[in-house]
Amino acid sequence: EAGVAQSPRYKIIEKRQSVAFWCNPISGHATLYWYQQILGQGPKLLIQFQNNGVVDDSQLPKDRFSAERLKGVDSTLKIQPAKLEDSAVYLCASSPGTSGGYNEQFFGPGTRLTVL
Amino acid sequence: DQQVKQNSPSLSVQEGRISILNCDYTNSMFDYFLWYKKYPAEGPTFLISISSIKDKNEDGRFTVFLNKSAKHLSLHIVPSQPGDSAVYFCAASAGGGSQGNLIFGKGTKLSVKP
């Protein structure tokens, strides 16, 4: 079974530029998550999708971050414009999303963003 | 306000000995706890979990203990192997749906020396 795919793996941009990350979850997984992991911290949830609907985006800085999952499969996360403090690893995860109880989340390798 | 705390940034143990990684939490609504392992340049991988209705869960060399009254859990690795060297994250969840989102600690870097 293929895992969660993310691209690019690394990205370096200047502040105020725009950047986009792509995620392809495990086939059949209904729930998709984007996390931000700043160096020395644990991952922090940015947004959760159930199929193509947003379940939780309470921690997404909506003035500069946006995400979409149009066909309920792959997803993109965009930052526009980027700030220095956005330097982090952006992790995508997916889970089966069945009802009731906890669903194990499977993580992709992440995209390391450096904002100069 | 950190709801999940891993107070030891690093831990070093000798191969063959026991590794004990600790985690404290503050939110009494958490009902599911997980440990993830992360190697450099890779995403976290699930290691072991425990429901709040249990106080122990064992999987091979890995055992997680939960003390609800103390809001504390620990991961025991016995015996420790050099391949266990990684960053270990404790995570907690407060149920399914949107409440099932994971809250992570800052991680503990484990080094197992041959």
mmCIF file of C-alpha atoms in Angstrom:
data_model
loop_
_atom_site.group_PDB
_atom_site.id
_atom_site.type_symbol
_atom_site.label_atom_id
_atom_site.label_comp_id
_atom_site.label_asym_id
_atom_site.label_seq_id
_atom_site.Cartn_x
_atom_site.Cartn_y
_atom_site.Cartn_z
ATOM 1 C CA GLU A 1 0.000 0.000 0.000
ATOM 2 C CA ALA A 2 1.441 3.358 -1.007
ATOM 3 C CA GLY A 3 1.873 5.883 1.776
ATOM 4 C CA VAL A 4 1.043 9.565 1.919
ATOM 5 C CA ALA A 5 2.895 11.436 -0.825
ATOM 6 C CA GLN A 6 4.005 15.057 -0.530
ATOM 7 C CA SER A 7 5.827 17.412 -2.854
ATOM 8 C CA PRO A 8 8.075 19.241 -2.999
ATOM 9 C CA ARG A 9 10.294 17.862 -0.245
ATOM 10 C CA TYR A 10 12.193 21.124 0.177
ATOM 11 C CA LYS A 11 11.426 24.718 -0.732
ATOM 12 C CA ILE A 12 13.348 27.943 -0.181
ATOM 13 C CA ILE A 13 11.640 31.266 -0.867
ATOM 14 C CA GLU A 14 12.036 34.935 -0.038
ATOM 15 C CA LYS A 15 9.621 36.549 2.402
ATOM 16 C CA ARG A 16 6.485 37.948 0.794
ATOM 17 C CA GLN A 17 6.638 35.312 -1.957
ATOM 18 C CA SER A 18 3.969 32.650 -2.431
ATOM 19 C CA VAL A 19 4.371 28.896 -2.104
ATOM 20 C CA ALA A 20 2.171 25.838 -2.531
ATOM 21 C CA PHE A 21 2.465 22.309 -1.204
ATOM 22 C CA TRP A 22 0.769 19.215 -2.546
ATOM 23 C CA CYS A 23 -0.422 16.083 -0.753
ATOM 24 C CA ASN A 24 -1.829 12.799 -2.031
ATOM 25 C CA PRO A 25 -3.282 10.731 0.816
ATOM 26 C CA ILE A 26 -3.489 6.970 1.101
ATOM 27 C CA SER A 27 -6.086 5.638 -1.322
ATOM 28 C CA GLY A 28 -9.527 5.473 0.225
ATOM 29 C CA HIS A 29 -8.717 7.654 3.218
ATOM 30 C CA ALA A 30 -11.542 10.108 3.790
ATOM 31 C CA THR A 31 -9.804 12.401 6.270
ATOM 32 C CA LEU A 32 -6.817 14.572 5.436
ATOM 33 C CA TYR A 33 -4.816 16.790 7.780
ATOM 34 C CA TRP A 34 -2.201 19.499 7.338
ATOM 35 C CA TYR A 35 0.211 20.093 10.220
ATOM 36 C CA GLN A 36 2.928 22.681 10.755
ATOM 37 C CA GLN A 37 6.012 21.584 12.676
ATOM 38 C CA ILE A 38 8.370 24.359 13.730
ATOM 39 C CA LEU A 39 11.881 23.301 14.717
ATOM 40 C CA GLY A 40 11.940 21.984 18.284
ATOM 41 C CA GLN A 41 8.144 21.727 18.492
ATOM 42 C CA GLY A 42 5.596 19.011 17.933
ATOM 43 C CA PRO A 43 3.315 19.099 14.892
ATOM 44 C CA LYS A 44 0.430 21.552 15.159
ATOM 45 C CA LEU A 45 -2.792 20.995 13.236
ATOM 46 C CA LEU A 46 -3.601 23.657 10.634
ATOM 47 C CA ILE A 47 -6.641 22.173 8.920
ATOM 48 C CA GLN A 48 -8.640 18.945 8.754
ATOM 49 C CA PHE A 49 -10.750 17.815 5.793
ATOM 50 C CA GLN A 50 -13.405 15.112 5.759
ATOM 51 C CA ASN A 51 -13.717 14.168 2.076
ATOM 52 C CA ASN A 52 -13.730 17.628 0.460
ATOM 53 C CA GLY A 53 -15.290 19.508 3.369
ATOM 54 C CA VAL A 54 -13.439 21.398 6.104
ATOM 55 C CA VAL A 55 -13.955 19.939 9.583
ATOM 56 C CA ASP A 56 -11.558 22.156 11.555
ATOM 57 C CA ASP A 57 -9.517 25.144 10.405
ATOM 58 C CA SER A 58 -9.478 27.008 13.703
ATOM 59 C CA GLN A 59 -5.664 27.217 13.806
ATOM 60 C CA LEU A 60 -5.142 28.136 10.160
ATOM 61 C CA PRO A 61 -3.894 31.752 9.731
ATOM 62 C CA LYS A 62 -6.513 32.551 7.153
ATOM 63 C CA ASP A 63 -5.063 35.930 6.213
ATOM 64 C CA ARG A 64 -2.173 34.170 4.477
ATOM 65 C CA PHE A 65 -2.828 30.424 4.466
ATOM 66 C CA SER A 66 -5.385 28.603 2.341
ATOM 67 C CA ALA A 67 -6.042 24.945 1.613
ATOM 68 C CA GLU A 68 -8.330 23.014 -0.632
ATOM 69 C CA ARG A 69 -9.288 19.431 -1.357
ATOM 70 C CA LEU A 70 -11.529 19.804 -4.358
ATOM 71 C CA LYS A 71 -12.293 16.205 -5.338
ATOM 72 C CA GLY A 72 -11.947 14.686 -1.886
ATOM 73 C CA VAL A 73 -8.602 13.148 -2.765
ATOM 74 C CA ASP A 74 -5.417 15.200 -3.029
ATOM 75 C CA SER A 75 -4.953 18.570 -1.397
ATOM 76 C CA THR A 76 -2.924 21.747 -1.715
ATOM 77 C CA LEU A 77 -1.811 24.142 1.015
ATOM 78 C CA LYS A 78 -0.825 27.658 -0.026
ATOM 79 C CA ILE A 79 0.932 30.477 1.785
ATOM 80 C CA GLN A 80 0.623 33.966 0.338
ATOM 81 C CA PRO A 81 2.578 36.031 1.277
ATOM 82 C CA ALA A 82 5.129 34.065 3.295
ATOM 83 C CA LYS A 83 6.709 35.406 6.481
ATOM 84 C CA LEU A 84 9.969 34.425 8.157
ATOM 85 C CA GLU A 85 8.053 32.653 10.941
ATOM 86 C CA ASP A 86 6.458 30.307 8.384
ATOM 87 C CA SER A 87 9.753 28.422 8.141
ATOM 88 C CA ALA A 88 8.789 24.921 9.234
ATOM 89 C CA VAL A 89 8.078 21.404 8.043
ATOM 90 C CA TYR A 90 4.569 21.038 6.655
ATOM 91 C CA LEU A 91 3.215 17.555 7.231
ATOM 92 C CA CYS A 92 0.242 15.981 5.552
ATOM 93 C CA ALA A 93 -1.536 13.035 7.166
ATOM 94 C CA SER A 94 -4.544 10.926 6.292
ATOM 95 C CA SER A 95 -6.821 8.539 8.119
ATOM 96 C CA PRO A 96 -9.658 6.219 7.104
ATOM 97 C CA GLY A 97 -12.151 8.548 8.759
ATOM 98 C CA THR A 98 -14.620 5.881 9.838
ATOM 99 C CA SER A 99 -17.170 7.003 12.401
ATOM 100 C CA GLY A 100 -16.700 6.494 16.100
ATOM 101 C CA GLY A 101 -13.536 6.480 18.138
ATOM 102 C CA TYR A 102 -10.064 7.405 17.083
ATOM 103 C CA ASN A 103 -8.697 6.841 13.589
ATOM 104 C CA GLU A 104 -4.965 6.286 13.209
ATOM 105 C CA GLN A 105 -3.244 9.013 11.202
ATOM 106 C CA PHE A 106 -0.563 8.166 8.652
ATOM 107 C CA PHE A 107 1.956 10.898 7.912
ATOM 108 C CA GLY A 108 3.783 11.832 4.759
ATOM 109 C CA PRO A 109 7.498 12.780 4.740
ATOM 110 C CA GLY A 110 6.755 16.500 4.918
ATOM 111 C CA THR A 111 7.867 19.595 3.010
ATOM 112 C CA ARG A 112 10.626 21.626 4.629
ATOM 113 C CA LEU A 113 10.020 25.332 3.937
ATOM 114 C CA THR A 114 12.713 27.935 4.503
ATOM 115 C CA VAL A 115 11.701 31.579 4.226
ATOM 116 C CA LEU A 116 14.629 34.000 3.840
ATOM 117 C CA ASP B 1 -0.796 26.787 26.915
ATOM 118 C CA GLN B 2 0.721 23.354 26.368
ATOM 119 C CA GLN B 3 -1.811 20.595 26.856
ATOM 120 C CA VAL B 4 0.720 17.819 26.240
ATOM 121 C CA LYS B 5 4.147 18.163 27.810
ATOM 122 C CA GLN B 6 7.322 16.207 27.297
ATOM 123 C CA ASN B 7 9.709 17.774 29.758
ATOM 124 C CA SER B 8 12.832 15.882 28.726
ATOM 125 C CA PRO B 9 14.192 17.120 25.381
ATOM 126 C CA SER B 10 16.667 14.258 25.203
ATOM 127 C CA LEU B 11 17.488 10.880 26.718
ATOM 128 C CA SER B 12 20.556 8.700 26.282
ATOM 129 C CA VAL B 13 20.620 5.009 27.190
ATOM 130 C CA GLN B 14 22.893 2.054 26.647
ATOM 131 C CA GLU B 15 21.908 -0.674 24.218
ATOM 132 C CA GLY B 16 20.055 -3.478 25.981
ATOM 133 C CA ARG B 17 18.852 -1.288 28.841
ATOM 134 C CA ILE B 18 15.388 0.144 29.393
ATOM 135 C CA SER B 19 14.341 3.495 27.884
ATOM 136 C CA ILE B 20 11.572 5.370 29.687
ATOM 137 C CA LEU B 21 10.002 8.364 27.986
ATOM 138 C CA ASN B 22 7.538 10.468 29.934
ATOM 139 C CA CYS B 23 4.561 12.619 28.996
ATOM 140 C CA ASP B 24 2.154 14.745 31.041
ATOM 141 C CA TYR B 25 -1.159 16.214 29.951
ATOM 142 C CA THR B 26 -3.548 18.774 31.344
ATOM 143 C CA ASN B 27 -6.821 18.235 29.476
ATOM 144 C CA SER B 28 -9.059 15.719 31.272
ATOM 145 C CA MET B 29 -11.121 15.335 28.078
ATOM 146 C CA PHE B 30 -8.320 13.435 26.353
ATOM 147 C CA ASP B 31 -9.381 9.831 25.961
ATOM 148 C CA TYR B 32 -6.798 8.396 23.588
ATOM 149 C CA PHE B 33 -3.031 8.663 23.742
ATOM 150 C CA LEU B 34 -0.437 7.776 21.167
ATOM 151 C CA TRP B 35 3.292 7.633 20.731
ATOM 152 C CA TYR B 36 4.858 8.471 17.390
ATOM 153 C CA LYS B 37 8.446 7.902 16.356
ATOM 154 C CA LYS B 38 10.222 10.230 13.931
ATOM 155 C CA TYR B 39 13.474 9.758 12.064
ATOM 156 C CA PRO B 40 15.193 12.758 10.419
ATOM 157 C CA ALA B 41 13.663 13.803 7.084
ATOM 158 C CA GLU B 42 10.713 11.449 7.551
ATOM 159 C CA GLY B 43 7.179 11.945 8.811
ATOM 160 C CA PRO B 44 6.127 10.629 12.223
ATOM 161 C CA THR B 45 5.170 6.953 12.288
ATOM 162 C CA PHE B 46 2.680 5.472 14.706
ATOM 163 C CA LEU B 47 4.228 3.332 17.417
ATOM 164 C CA ILE B 48 1.695 2.418 20.079
ATOM 165 C CA SER B 49 -1.486 3.797 21.613
ATOM 166 C CA ILE B 50 -3.664 3.448 24.680
ATOM 167 C CA SER B 51 -7.271 4.221 25.424
ATOM 168 C CA SER B 52 -8.144 6.021 28.634
ATOM 169 C CA ILE B 53 -10.078 2.973 29.832
ATOM 170 C CA LYS B 54 -6.835 1.021 30.098
ATOM 171 C CA ASP B 55 -3.724 1.534 32.183
ATOM 172 C CA LYS B 56 -1.302 -0.525 30.122
ATOM 173 C CA ASN B 57 -0.795 -1.591 26.538
ATOM 174 C CA GLU B 58 2.051 -3.766 25.334
ATOM 175 C CA ASP B 59 3.382 -4.445 21.845
ATOM 176 C CA GLY B 60 6.608 -6.396 21.676
ATOM 177 C CA ARG B 61 9.421 -4.344 23.193
ATOM 178 C CA PHE B 62 7.130 -1.331 23.657
ATOM 179 C CA THR B 63 4.785 -0.773 26.597
ATOM 180 C CA VAL B 64 2.747 2.317 27.343
ATOM 181 C CA PHE B 65 1.494 3.000 30.861
ATOM 182 C CA LEU B 66 -1.282 5.465 31.659
ATOM 183 C CA ASN B 67 -1.906 7.001 35.084
ATOM 184 C CA LYS B 68 -5.121 8.989 34.706
ATOM 185 C CA SER B 69 -5.153 10.370 38.215
ATOM 186 C CA ALA B 70 -1.704 11.859 37.664
ATOM 187 C CA LYS B 71 -2.434 12.743 34.012
ATOM 188 C CA HIS B 72 0.795 11.009 33.108
ATOM 189 C CA LEU B 73 1.842 8.409 30.587
ATOM 190 C CA SER B 74 5.119 6.746 29.857
ATOM 191 C CA LEU B 75 6.629 4.659 27.091
ATOM 192 C CA HIS B 76 8.979 1.837 28.046
ATOM 193 C CA ILE B 77 11.299 0.279 25.499
ATOM 194 C CA VAL B 78 12.939 -2.968 26.611
ATOM 195 C CA PRO B 79 15.535 -3.828 25.507
ATOM 196 C CA SER B 80 16.630 -0.644 23.768
ATOM 197 C CA GLN B 81 18.350 -1.011 20.387
ATOM 198 C CA PRO B 82 20.440 1.479 18.380
ATOM 199 C CA GLY B 83 17.685 1.521 15.733
ATOM 200 C CA ASP B 84 15.351 2.988 18.352
ATOM 201 C CA SER B 85 17.330 6.236 18.215
ATOM 202 C CA ALA B 86 14.781 8.814 17.033
ATOM 203 C CA VAL B 87 12.537 11.598 18.297
ATOM 204 C CA TYR B 88 9.491 10.292 20.149
ATOM 205 C CA PHE B 89 6.314 12.367 20.254
ATOM 206 C CA CYS B 90 3.513 11.884 22.714
ATOM 207 C CA ALA B 91 0.083 12.844 21.345
ATOM 208 C CA ALA B 92 -3.428 12.981 22.748
ATOM 209 C CA SER B 93 -6.908 13.032 21.301
ATOM 210 C CA ALA B 94 -10.277 13.999 22.769
ATOM 211 C CA GLY B 95 -12.545 11.657 20.830
ATOM 212 C CA GLY B 96 -13.555 11.181 17.221
ATOM 213 C CA GLY B 97 -14.541 13.676 14.532
ATOM 214 C CA SER B 98 -12.962 17.094 14.828
ATOM 215 C CA GLN B 99 -12.275 16.385 18.470
ATOM 216 C CA GLY B 100 -10.095 13.528 17.299
ATOM 217 C CA ASN B 101 -7.383 15.950 16.270
ATOM 218 C CA LEU B 102 -4.025 15.128 17.752
ATOM 219 C CA ILE B 103 -2.293 17.441 20.208
ATOM 220 C CA PHE B 104 1.429 16.734 20.219
ATOM 221 C CA GLY B 105 4.146 17.277 22.782
ATOM 222 C CA LYS B 106 7.498 18.785 21.780
ATOM 223 C CA GLY B 107 9.197 15.418 21.554
ATOM 224 C CA THR B 108 12.070 13.628 23.284
ATOM 225 C CA LYS B 109 15.182 12.696 21.336
ATOM 226 C CA LEU B 110 16.286 9.197 22.300
ATOM 227 C CA SER B 111 19.860 8.101 21.661
ATOM 228 C CA VAL B 112 20.682 4.439 22.180
ATOM 229 C CA LYS B 113 24.415 3.864 22.344
ATOM 230 C CA PRO B 114 25.948 0.528 21.293
#
